[in-house]
Coordinates of N, CA and C and ligand atoms in Angstrom, one line a residue:
M1 N 0.1 27.1 -9.5 CA 1.0 27.2 -8.4 C 0.7 26.2 -7.3
S2 N 1.8 25.6 -6.8 CA 1.6 24.6 -5.8 C 1.8 25.2 -4.4
G3 N 1.0 24.8 -3.5 CA 1.1 25.4 -2.1 C 2.3 24.8 -1.3
R4 N 2.2 24.9 0.0 CA 3.2 24.3 0.8 C 2.6 23.4 1.8
F5 N 3.3 22.3 2.1 CA 2.7 21.2 2.9 C 3.6 21.1 4.2
L6 N 3.1 21.5 5.3 CA 3.8 21.5 6.6 C 3.2 20.5 7.6
V7 N 4.1 19.8 8.2 CA 3.6 18.8 9.2 C 4.2 19.0 10.6
F8 N 3.3 18.9 11.6 CA 3.8 18.9 13.0 C 3.7 17.5 13.5
D9 N 4.7 17.0 14.2 CA 4.7 15.7 14.7 C 5.4 15.6 16.1
G10 N 5.3 14.5 16.8 CA 5.9 14.4 18.1 C 5.0 13.6 19.0
V11 N 5.6 13.3 20.2 CA 4.8 12.5 21.2 C 3.5 13.2 21.6
D12 N 2.6 12.5 22.2 CA 1.3 13.1 22.7 C 1.6 14.0 23.8
G13 N 1.1 15.3 23.7 CA 1.3 16.3 24.7 C 2.4 17.2 24.5
A14 N 3.0 17.1 23.3 CA 4.2 18.0 23.0 C 3.8 19.4 22.7
G15 N 2.5 19.7 22.4 CA 2.0 21.0 22.2 C 1.8 21.4 20.7
K16 N 1.6 20.4 19.9 CA 1.4 20.6 18.5 C 0.2 21.5 18.2
G17 N -0.9 21.3 18.9 CA -2.1 22.1 18.7 C -1.9 23.6 18.9
T18 N -1.2 23.9 20.0 CA -0.9 25.3 20.3 C 0.0 25.9 19.2
Q19 N 1.0 25.1 18.8 CA 2.0 25.7 17.8 C 1.3 25.8 16.5
I20 N 0.4 24.9 16.1 CA -0.3 25.1 14.8 C -1.2 26.3 14.8
A21 N -1.8 26.6 16.0 CA -2.7 27.8 16.0 C -1.9 29.0 15.9
L22 N -0.7 29.1 16.6 CA 0.2 30.3 16.5 C 0.7 30.5 15.1
L23 N 1.1 29.4 14.5 CA 1.7 29.5 13.1 C 0.6 29.9 12.1
R24 N -0.6 29.3 12.3 CA -1.7 29.7 11.4 C -1.9 31.2 11.4
A25 N -2.0 31.8 12.6 CA -2.2 33.2 12.7 C -1.2 34.0 12.0
V26 N 0.1 33.6 12.1 CA 1.2 34.4 11.5 C 1.0 34.3 10.0
L27 N 0.8 33.0 9.5 CA 0.8 32.8 8.0 C -0.4 33.5 7.4
E28 N -1.6 33.5 8.1 CA -2.8 34.2 7.6 C -2.5 35.7 7.6
G29 N -1.8 36.2 8.6 CA -1.4 37.6 8.7 C -0.5 38.0 7.5
R30 N 0.2 37.0 7.0 CA 1.0 37.4 5.8 C 0.3 37.2 4.5
G31 N -1.0 36.9 4.6 CA -1.9 36.9 3.4 C -2.0 35.5 2.8
H32 N -1.5 34.4 3.4 CA -1.7 33.1 2.8 C -3.0 32.5 3.2
V33 N -3.5 31.6 2.3 CA -4.7 30.8 2.6 C -4.1 29.6 3.3
V34 N -4.6 29.3 4.6 CA -4.1 28.2 5.4 C -5.2 27.2 5.6
H35 N -4.9 25.9 5.4 CA -5.8 24.9 5.8 C -5.2 24.0 6.8
V36 N -5.8 23.9 8.0 CA -5.3 23.0 9.0 C -6.1 21.7 9.1
T37 N -5.3 20.6 9.1 CA -6.0 19.3 9.2 C -5.2 18.4 10.1
C38 N -5.6 17.2 10.3 CA -4.9 16.3 11.2 C -5.1 14.8 10.8
E39 N -4.2 14.0 11.3 CA -4.3 12.5 11.2 C -4.3 11.9 12.6
P40 N -5.1 10.9 12.8 CA -6.1 10.4 11.9 C -7.1 11.5 11.4
S41 N -7.5 11.4 10.1 CA -8.2 12.4 9.5 C -9.7 12.3 9.9
D42 N -10.5 13.3 9.3 CA -11.9 13.2 9.5 C -12.7 12.4 8.5
W43 N -11.9 11.7 7.6 CA -12.5 10.9 6.5 C -12.8 9.5 7.2
P44 N -13.6 8.7 6.5 CA -14.2 7.5 7.2 C -13.2 6.6 7.9
I45 N -12.0 6.3 7.3 CA -11.1 5.4 7.9 C -10.5 6.1 9.1
G46 N -10.2 7.4 9.0 CA -9.7 8.1 10.2 C -10.7 8.1 11.4
A47 N -12.0 8.2 11.0 CA -13.0 8.2 12.1 C -13.0 6.9 12.8
M48 N -12.8 5.8 12.0 CA -12.8 4.5 12.6 C -11.6 4.3 13.5
I49 N -10.5 4.8 13.1 CA -9.3 4.7 13.9 C -9.5 5.4 15.2
R50 N -10.1 6.6 15.2 CA -10.3 7.4 16.4 C -11.2 6.6 17.4
R51 N -12.1 5.9 16.9 CA -13.0 5.1 17.8 C -12.2 4.0 18.5
Y52 N -11.3 3.4 17.8 CA -10.4 2.5 18.5 C -9.5 3.1 19.5
L53 N -9.0 4.3 19.2 CA -8.0 5.0 20.1 C -8.8 5.4 21.4
R54 N -10.1 5.7 21.2 CA -10.8 6.2 22.4 C -11.6 5.0 23.1
H55 N -11.3 3.8 22.7 CA -11.9 2.6 23.3 C -13.4 2.5 23.1
E56 N -13.9 3.2 22.0 CA -15.3 3.2 21.8 C -15.6 1.9 20.9
L57 N -14.7 1.5 20.1 CA -14.8 0.3 19.3 C -13.8 -0.7 19.9
T58 N -14.4 -1.8 20.4 CA -13.6 -2.7 21.2 C -13.5 -4.1 20.5
E59 N -14.2 -4.2 19.3 CA -14.2 -5.5 18.6 C -13.0 -5.4 17.6
G60 N -12.2 -6.5 17.6 CA -11.1 -6.6 16.7 C -10.1 -5.4 16.8
V61 N -9.7 -5.1 18.0 CA -8.7 -4.0 18.1 C -7.5 -4.4 17.3
P62 N -7.0 -3.5 16.4 CA -5.9 -3.8 15.5 C -4.6 -3.9 16.3
G63 N -3.8 -4.8 15.9 CA -2.4 -4.9 16.4 C -1.6 -3.9 15.5
W64 N -0.2 -3.9 15.7 CA 0.6 -2.8 15.1 C 0.5 -2.9 13.6
Q65 N 0.4 -4.1 13.0 CA 0.4 -4.2 11.5 C -0.9 -3.6 10.9
A66 N -2.0 -4.1 11.5 CA -3.3 -3.7 11.0 C -3.5 -2.2 11.2
M67 N -3.0 -1.7 12.4 CA -3.0 -0.3 12.7 C -2.2 0.5 11.7
A68 N -1.0 0.0 11.4 CA -0.2 0.8 10.4 C -0.9 0.8 9.0
L69 N -1.5 -0.3 8.7 CA -2.2 -0.3 7.4 C -3.4 0.6 7.4
L70 N -4.2 0.7 8.5 CA -5.3 1.6 8.6 C -4.8 3.0 8.5
F71 N -3.8 3.4 9.2 CA -3.3 4.7 9.2 C -2.8 5.1 7.8
A72 N -2.2 4.1 7.1 CA -1.7 4.4 5.7 C -2.8 4.6 4.8
A73 N -3.9 3.8 4.9 CA -5.1 3.9 4.1 C -5.8 5.2 4.3
D74 N -5.9 5.6 5.6 CA -6.5 6.9 5.9 C -5.6 8.0 5.3
R75 N -4.3 7.9 5.3 CA -3.4 8.9 4.8 C -3.6 9.0 3.3
M76 N -3.8 7.9 2.6 CA -4.0 8.0 1.1 C -5.3 8.7 0.8
Q77 N -6.4 8.4 1.6 CA -7.7 9.0 1.4 C -7.6 10.5 1.6
H78 N -6.9 10.8 2.7 CA -6.7 12.2 3.1 C -5.9 13.0 2.0
N79 N -4.9 12.3 1.4 CA -4.1 12.9 0.3 C -5.0 13.2 -0.9
E80 N -5.8 12.1 -1.3 CA -6.6 12.2 -2.5 C -7.7 13.3 -2.4
H81 N -8.4 13.3 -1.3 CA -9.6 14.1 -1.2 C -9.4 15.5 -0.5
E82 N -8.2 15.7 0.1 CA -8.1 16.9 0.9 C -6.7 17.6 0.7
I83 N -5.7 16.9 1.0 CA -4.3 17.5 1.0 C -3.9 17.9 -0.4
V84 N -3.9 17.0 -1.3 CA -3.4 17.3 -2.7 C -4.3 18.3 -3.4
P85 N -5.6 18.2 -3.4 CA -6.4 19.3 -4.0 C -6.1 20.7 -3.5
R86 N -6.0 20.8 -2.2 CA -5.7 22.1 -1.6 C -4.3 22.6 -2.0
L87 N -3.4 21.7 -2.0 CA -2.0 22.2 -2.4 C -2.1 22.6 -3.9
S88 N -2.8 22.0 -4.7 CA -3.0 22.3 -6.1 C -3.6 23.7 -6.3
R89 N -4.4 24.1 -5.3 CA -5.0 25.4 -5.3 C -4.1 26.5 -4.7
G90 N -2.9 26.1 -4.3 CA -1.9 27.1 -3.8 C -2.0 27.3 -2.3
E91 N -2.8 26.5 -1.6 CA -3.0 26.8 -0.2 C -1.8 26.2 0.6
I92 N -1.6 26.8 1.8 CA -0.7 26.2 2.8 C -1.4 25.1 3.6
V93 N -1.0 23.9 3.6 CA -1.7 22.9 4.3 C -0.8 22.5 5.5
I94 N -1.4 22.7 6.7 CA -0.7 22.3 8.0 C -1.3 21.0 8.5
C95 N -0.6 20.0 8.7 CA -1.2 18.7 9.1 C -0.6 18.4 10.5
D96 N -1.5 18.1 11.4 CA -1.2 17.6 12.8 C -1.0 16.1 12.7
R97 N 0.3 15.7 12.6 CA 0.7 14.3 12.5 C 0.6 13.9 11.0
Y98 N 1.6 13.0 10.6 CA 1.6 12.4 9.3 C 2.3 11.1 9.4
D99 N 3.1 10.7 8.3 CA 3.6 9.4 8.4 C 4.8 9.2 9.4
W100 N 5.4 10.3 9.9 CA 6.4 10.1 10.9 C 5.7 9.5 12.2
S101 N 4.4 9.8 12.4 CA 3.7 9.2 13.5 C 3.5 7.7 13.3
S102 N 3.2 7.3 12.1 CA 3.1 5.9 11.9 C 4.4 5.2 12.1
L103 N 5.5 5.8 11.6 CA 6.8 5.2 11.7 C 7.1 5.0 13.2
A104 N 6.9 6.1 14.0 CA 7.3 6.1 15.4 C 6.4 5.2 16.2
Y105 N 5.1 5.4 16.1 CA 4.1 4.8 17.0 C 3.9 3.3 16.7
Q106 N 3.7 3.0 15.4 CA 3.4 1.6 15.1 C 4.7 0.7 15.2
S107 N 5.9 1.3 15.0 CA 7.0 0.5 15.2 C 7.2 0.3 16.7
A108 N 6.9 1.3 17.5 CA 7.0 1.2 19.0 C 6.0 0.2 19.5
M109 N 4.9 0.1 18.9 CA 3.9 -0.9 19.3 C 4.4 -2.4 19.1
R110 N 5.4 -2.5 18.2 CA 5.9 -3.8 17.8 C 6.4 -4.5 19.0
G111 N 6.9 -3.8 20.0 CA 7.4 -4.4 21.2 C 8.8 -3.8 21.6
E112 N 9.5 -4.5 22.5 CA 10.7 -3.9 23.0 C 12.0 -4.3 22.3
D113 N 11.9 -5.3 21.4 CA 13.1 -5.7 20.7 C 13.5 -4.7 19.7
V114 N 14.7 -4.2 19.8 CA 15.2 -3.1 19.0 C 15.3 -3.5 17.5
A115 N 15.8 -4.7 17.2 CA 15.9 -5.2 15.9 C 14.5 -5.4 15.2
E116 N 13.6 -5.9 16.0 CA 12.2 -6.1 15.4 C 11.6 -4.7 15.2
M117 N 11.8 -3.8 16.1 CA 11.2 -2.4 15.9 C 11.8 -1.8 14.6
D118 N 13.1 -2.0 14.4 CA 13.8 -1.4 13.2 C 13.2 -2.1 11.9
R119 N 13.0 -3.4 12.0 CA 12.4 -4.0 10.8 C 11.0 -3.5 10.5
A120 N 10.3 -3.3 11.6 CA 8.9 -2.7 11.5 C 9.0 -1.3 10.9
L121 N 10.0 -0.5 11.3 CA 10.1 0.9 10.7 C 10.3 0.8 9.2
E122 N 11.1 -0.2 8.7 CA 11.3 -0.2 7.3 C 10.0 -0.6 6.5
W123 N 9.3 -1.5 7.1 CA 8.0 -1.9 6.4 C 7.0 -0.8 6.4
I124 N 6.9 -0.1 7.5 CA 6.0 1.1 7.6 C 6.4 2.2 6.6
A125 N 7.7 2.3 6.4 CA 8.2 3.3 5.4 C 7.7 2.9 4.0
V126 N 7.7 1.6 3.7 CA 7.3 1.0 2.4 C 5.8 1.3 2.2
I127 N 5.0 1.0 3.2 CA 3.5 1.1 2.9 C 3.1 2.5 2.9
N128 N 4.0 3.5 3.3 CA 3.6 4.9 3.2 C 4.4 5.5 2.0
G129 N 5.0 4.7 1.2 CA 5.8 5.2 0.1 C 5.2 6.1 -0.9
Q130 N 3.8 6.0 -1.0 CA 3.1 6.8 -2.0 C 2.5 8.1 -1.5
A131 N 2.7 8.3 -0.2 CA 2.1 9.5 0.4 C 2.9 10.7 0.1
R132 N 2.3 11.8 -0.3 CA 2.9 13.0 -0.7 C 3.9 13.5 0.4
R133 N 5.1 13.8 0.0 CA 6.1 14.3 1.0 C 5.8 15.7 1.4
P134 N 5.9 15.9 2.7 CA 5.8 17.3 3.2 C 7.0 18.2 2.8
D135 N 6.7 19.5 2.7 CA 7.9 20.4 2.4 C 8.7 20.5 3.7
L136 N 8.1 20.4 4.8 CA 8.9 20.4 6.1 C 8.1 19.7 7.2
T137 N 8.8 18.8 7.9 CA 8.2 18.1 9.1 C 8.9 18.8 10.3
L138 N 8.0 19.3 11.2 CA 8.5 19.9 12.4 C 8.2 18.9 13.6
V139 N 9.3 18.3 14.2 CA 9.1 17.4 15.2 C 9.3 18.1 16.6
L140 N 8.2 18.1 17.4 CA 8.3 18.7 18.7 C 8.7 17.6 19.7
D141 N 9.9 17.8 20.2 CA 10.5 16.8 21.0 C 10.4 17.1 22.5
L142 N 9.9 16.1 23.3 CA 9.6 16.4 24.7 C 9.8 15.1 25.5
D143 N 10.3 15.2 26.7 CA 10.4 14.0 27.5 C 9.0 13.5 27.8
P144 N 8.8 12.2 27.6 CA 7.4 11.6 27.7 C 6.8 11.8 29.1
E145 N 7.6 11.9 30.1 CA 7.1 12.2 31.5 C 6.5 13.6 31.6
L146 N 7.2 14.6 31.0 CA 6.7 15.9 31.0 C 5.4 16.0 30.1
A147 N 5.5 15.3 29.0 CA 4.3 15.3 28.1 C 3.1 14.7 28.8
A148 N 3.3 13.6 29.6 CA 2.2 13.0 30.3 C 1.7 14.0 31.4
A149 N 2.5 14.7 32.0 CA 2.1 15.7 33.0 C 1.2 16.8 32.3
R150 N 1.6 17.2 31.1 CA 0.8 18.2 30.4 C -0.5 17.6 30.0
R151 N -0.5 16.4 29.6 CA -1.8 15.8 29.2 C -2.7 15.7 30.4
A152 N -2.1 15.3 31.6 CA -2.9 15.1 32.8 C -3.6 16.5 33.2
A153 N -2.8 17.6 33.0 CA -3.3 18.9 33.3 C -4.5 19.3 32.4
R154 N -4.4 18.8 31.2 CA -5.4 19.1 30.2 C -6.7 18.3 30.5
G155 N -6.6 17.1 31.2 CA -7.7 16.3 31.5 C -8.1 15.3 30.4
G156 N -9.2 14.6 30.6 CA -9.6 13.6 29.5 C -9.1 12.2 29.8
E157 N -9.7 11.2 29.2 CA -9.3 9.8 29.4 C -8.0 9.5 28.7
E158 N -7.3 8.5 29.2 CA -6.0 8.1 28.5 C -6.4 7.3 27.3
E159 N -5.8 7.6 26.1 CA -6.1 6.9 24.9 C -5.2 5.7 24.8
L160 N -5.6 4.9 23.8 CA -4.9 3.6 23.6 C -3.4 3.6 23.5
L161 N -2.8 4.7 22.9 CA -1.4 4.7 22.7 C -0.6 5.7 23.6
E162 N -1.3 6.1 24.7 CA -0.6 7.1 25.6 C 0.1 6.5 26.8
R163 N 0.2 5.2 26.9 CA 1.0 4.6 28.0 C 2.4 5.1 28.0
L164 N 3.0 5.3 29.2 CA 4.3 5.9 29.3 C 5.4 5.1 28.7
D165 N 5.3 3.8 28.9 CA 6.4 2.9 28.4 C 6.4 3.0 26.8
L166 N 5.2 3.0 26.2 CA 5.1 3.1 24.8 C 5.6 4.5 24.3
Q167 N 5.2 5.5 25.0 CA 5.6 6.9 24.6 C 7.2 7.0 24.7
R168 N 7.8 6.3 25.6 CA 9.3 6.4 25.7 C 9.9 5.7 24.4
R169 N 9.3 4.6 24.0 CA 9.8 4.0 22.8 C 9.5 4.8 21.6
V170 N 8.3 5.4 21.6 CA 8.0 6.3 20.4 C 9.0 7.4 20.3
R171 N 9.4 8.0 21.4 CA 10.4 9.1 21.3 C 11.7 8.6 20.7
A172 N 12.1 7.4 21.1 CA 13.4 6.9 20.6 C 13.2 6.6 19.1
Q173 N 12.0 6.1 18.7 CA 11.8 5.8 17.3 C 11.9 7.0 16.4
Y174 N 11.3 8.2 16.9 CA 11.3 9.4 16.1 C 12.8 9.7 15.8
A175 N 13.7 9.5 16.7 CA 15.1 9.9 16.5 C 15.7 9.1 15.4
K176 N 15.1 8.0 15.0 CA 15.7 7.1 14.0 C 15.2 7.5 12.6
I177 N 14.1 8.2 12.5 CA 13.5 8.4 11.2 C 14.4 9.2 10.2
P178 N 15.1 10.3 10.6 CA 15.9 11.0 9.7 C 16.9 10.1 8.9
G179 N 17.4 9.0 9.6 CA 18.3 8.1 8.9 C 17.6 7.2 7.9
L180 N 16.3 7.0 8.2 CA 15.5 6.1 7.3 C 14.9 6.9 6.1
R181 N 14.7 8.2 6.3 CA 14.0 9.1 5.3 C 14.9 10.3 5.1
P182 N 16.1 10.0 4.5 CA 17.1 11.1 4.4 C 16.7 12.3 3.5
H183 N 15.7 12.0 2.7 CA 15.2 13.1 1.8 C 14.1 14.0 2.4
D184 N 13.6 13.5 3.5 CA 12.5 14.3 4.2 C 13.1 15.5 4.9
R185 N 12.7 16.7 4.5 CA 13.2 17.9 5.2 C 12.6 18.0 6.6
H186 N 13.4 18.1 7.6 CA 12.8 18.1 8.9 C 13.6 19.0 9.9
V187 N 12.9 19.4 11.0 CA 13.6 20.0 12.0 C 13.1 19.5 13.4
T188 N 13.9 19.2 14.3 CA 13.5 18.8 15.6 C 13.6 20.0 16.6
I189 N 12.5 20.3 17.3 CA 12.5 21.4 18.2 C 12.3 21.0 19.6
D190 N 13.0 21.6 20.5 CA 12.9 21.3 22.0 C 11.6 21.9 22.5
A191 N 10.6 21.1 22.8 CA 9.3 21.5 23.1 C 9.1 21.6 24.7
S192 N 10.2 21.6 25.4 CA 10.1 21.7 26.9 C 10.0 23.1 27.3
R193 N 10.2 24.1 26.4 CA 10.2 25.5 26.7 C 8.8 26.1 26.6
S194 N 8.7 27.4 26.8 CA 7.4 28.1 26.7 C 6.9 28.1 25.3
P195 N 5.6 28.2 25.1 CA 5.0 28.2 23.8 C 5.6 29.3 22.9
E196 N 5.9 30.4 23.5 CA 6.5 31.5 22.7 C 7.9 31.2 22.2
E197 N 8.7 30.5 23.0 CA 10.0 30.2 22.6 C 10.0 29.1 21.5
V198 N 9.1 28.2 21.7 CA 9.0 27.1 20.6 C 8.5 27.7 19.3
H199 N 7.5 28.6 19.4 CA 7.0 29.3 18.2 C 8.1 30.1 17.5
A200 N 9.0 30.7 18.2 CA 10.1 31.5 17.6 C 10.9 30.5 16.8
D201 N 11.2 29.3 17.3 CA 12.0 28.3 16.6 C 11.3 27.8 15.3
V202 N 9.9 27.7 15.5 CA 9.1 27.2 14.3 C 9.2 28.2 13.2
L203 N 9.1 29.5 13.5 CA 9.1 30.6 12.5 C 10.5 30.6 11.9
A204 N 11.6 30.5 12.7 CA 12.9 30.6 12.2 C 13.2 29.4 11.3
A205 N 12.7 28.2 11.6 CA 12.9 27.1 10.7 C 12.2 27.3 9.4
L206 N 11.0 27.9 9.4 CA 10.2 28.1 8.2 C 10.9 29.2 7.3
D207 N 11.3 30.3 8.0 CA 11.9 31.4 7.2 C 13.2 31.0 6.7
A208 N 13.9 30.1 7.3 CA 15.2 29.6 6.8 C 15.0 28.8 5.5
R209 N 13.8 28.4 5.3 CA 13.5 27.6 4.0 C 12.6 28.4 3.1
Ligands
TYD1 P1 -3.7 12.9 18.6 O1 -3.1 13.4 17.4 O2 -2.9 13.2 19.9 O3 -5.1 13.5 18.7 P2 -6.0 13.8 20.0 O4 -5.5 15.1 20.4 O5 -7.4 13.7 19.4 O6 -5.8 12.7 21.0 O7 -4.0 11.4 18.7 C1 -3.8 10.5 17.7 C2 -3.1 9.3 18.3 O8 -2.9 8.4 17.1 C3 -1.8 9.6 18.9 O9 -1.6 8.8 20.1 C4 -0.8 9.1 17.9 C5 -1.5 8.0 17.1 N1 -1.1 7.9 15.7 C6 -0.4 6.7 15.3 O10 -0.2 5.8 16.2 N2 -0.1 6.5 14.0 C7 -0.3 7.5 13.1 O11 0.1 7.3 11.9 C8 -1.0 8.7 13.5 C9 -1.3 9.7 12.4 C10 -1.4 8.8 14.8

């Protein structure tokens, strides 16, 4: 029996962590075995990416292409050693970010030129073409200014990709992915509301499928 692969995605500060915890509790209550994971993953390539994002590693900071390749390599390692084996055992795997993050963020890093960003999107889709497709991608959509205010309330240092101008482009890029990946099942959820309201939409989206 194959399990189910669910992905939460969206701009930084949209509330993925809260929604994943709420969903996990419901699914476990229904008797499922649930495995929660994230990208960048805890495997070695993911750990290196995190060091760049936190400004701990400052030598050879990757540009958008090298960053997209690192994320894609991390994703394949994550697939091989964690996601696919658990799905094969019939577990529900919930992943905090997946290749829609690469599509949105690394194309937004490309710069402000829309045609260049669109070409970047296509290339990033190609290098992620071997990654296992999720059964459902839930995109939590939120105005980047609101998201920045939520992150500020949470505290902590600003990471490499959290600048407001970049986050605005990231949000615009997310909106283009359904056209690029027409076979990916997805739902976009308005994340500006209370956690309970967003959670209700998450459950409705899952139960509808
Ligand atoms: P995030 O998931 O928000 O984790 P944390 O809560 O530890 O900050 O941070 C990961 C960052 O990496 C986020 O800014 C989005 C970015 N990212 C990409 O740019 N491309 C990708 O493919 C993935 C998975 C993440």
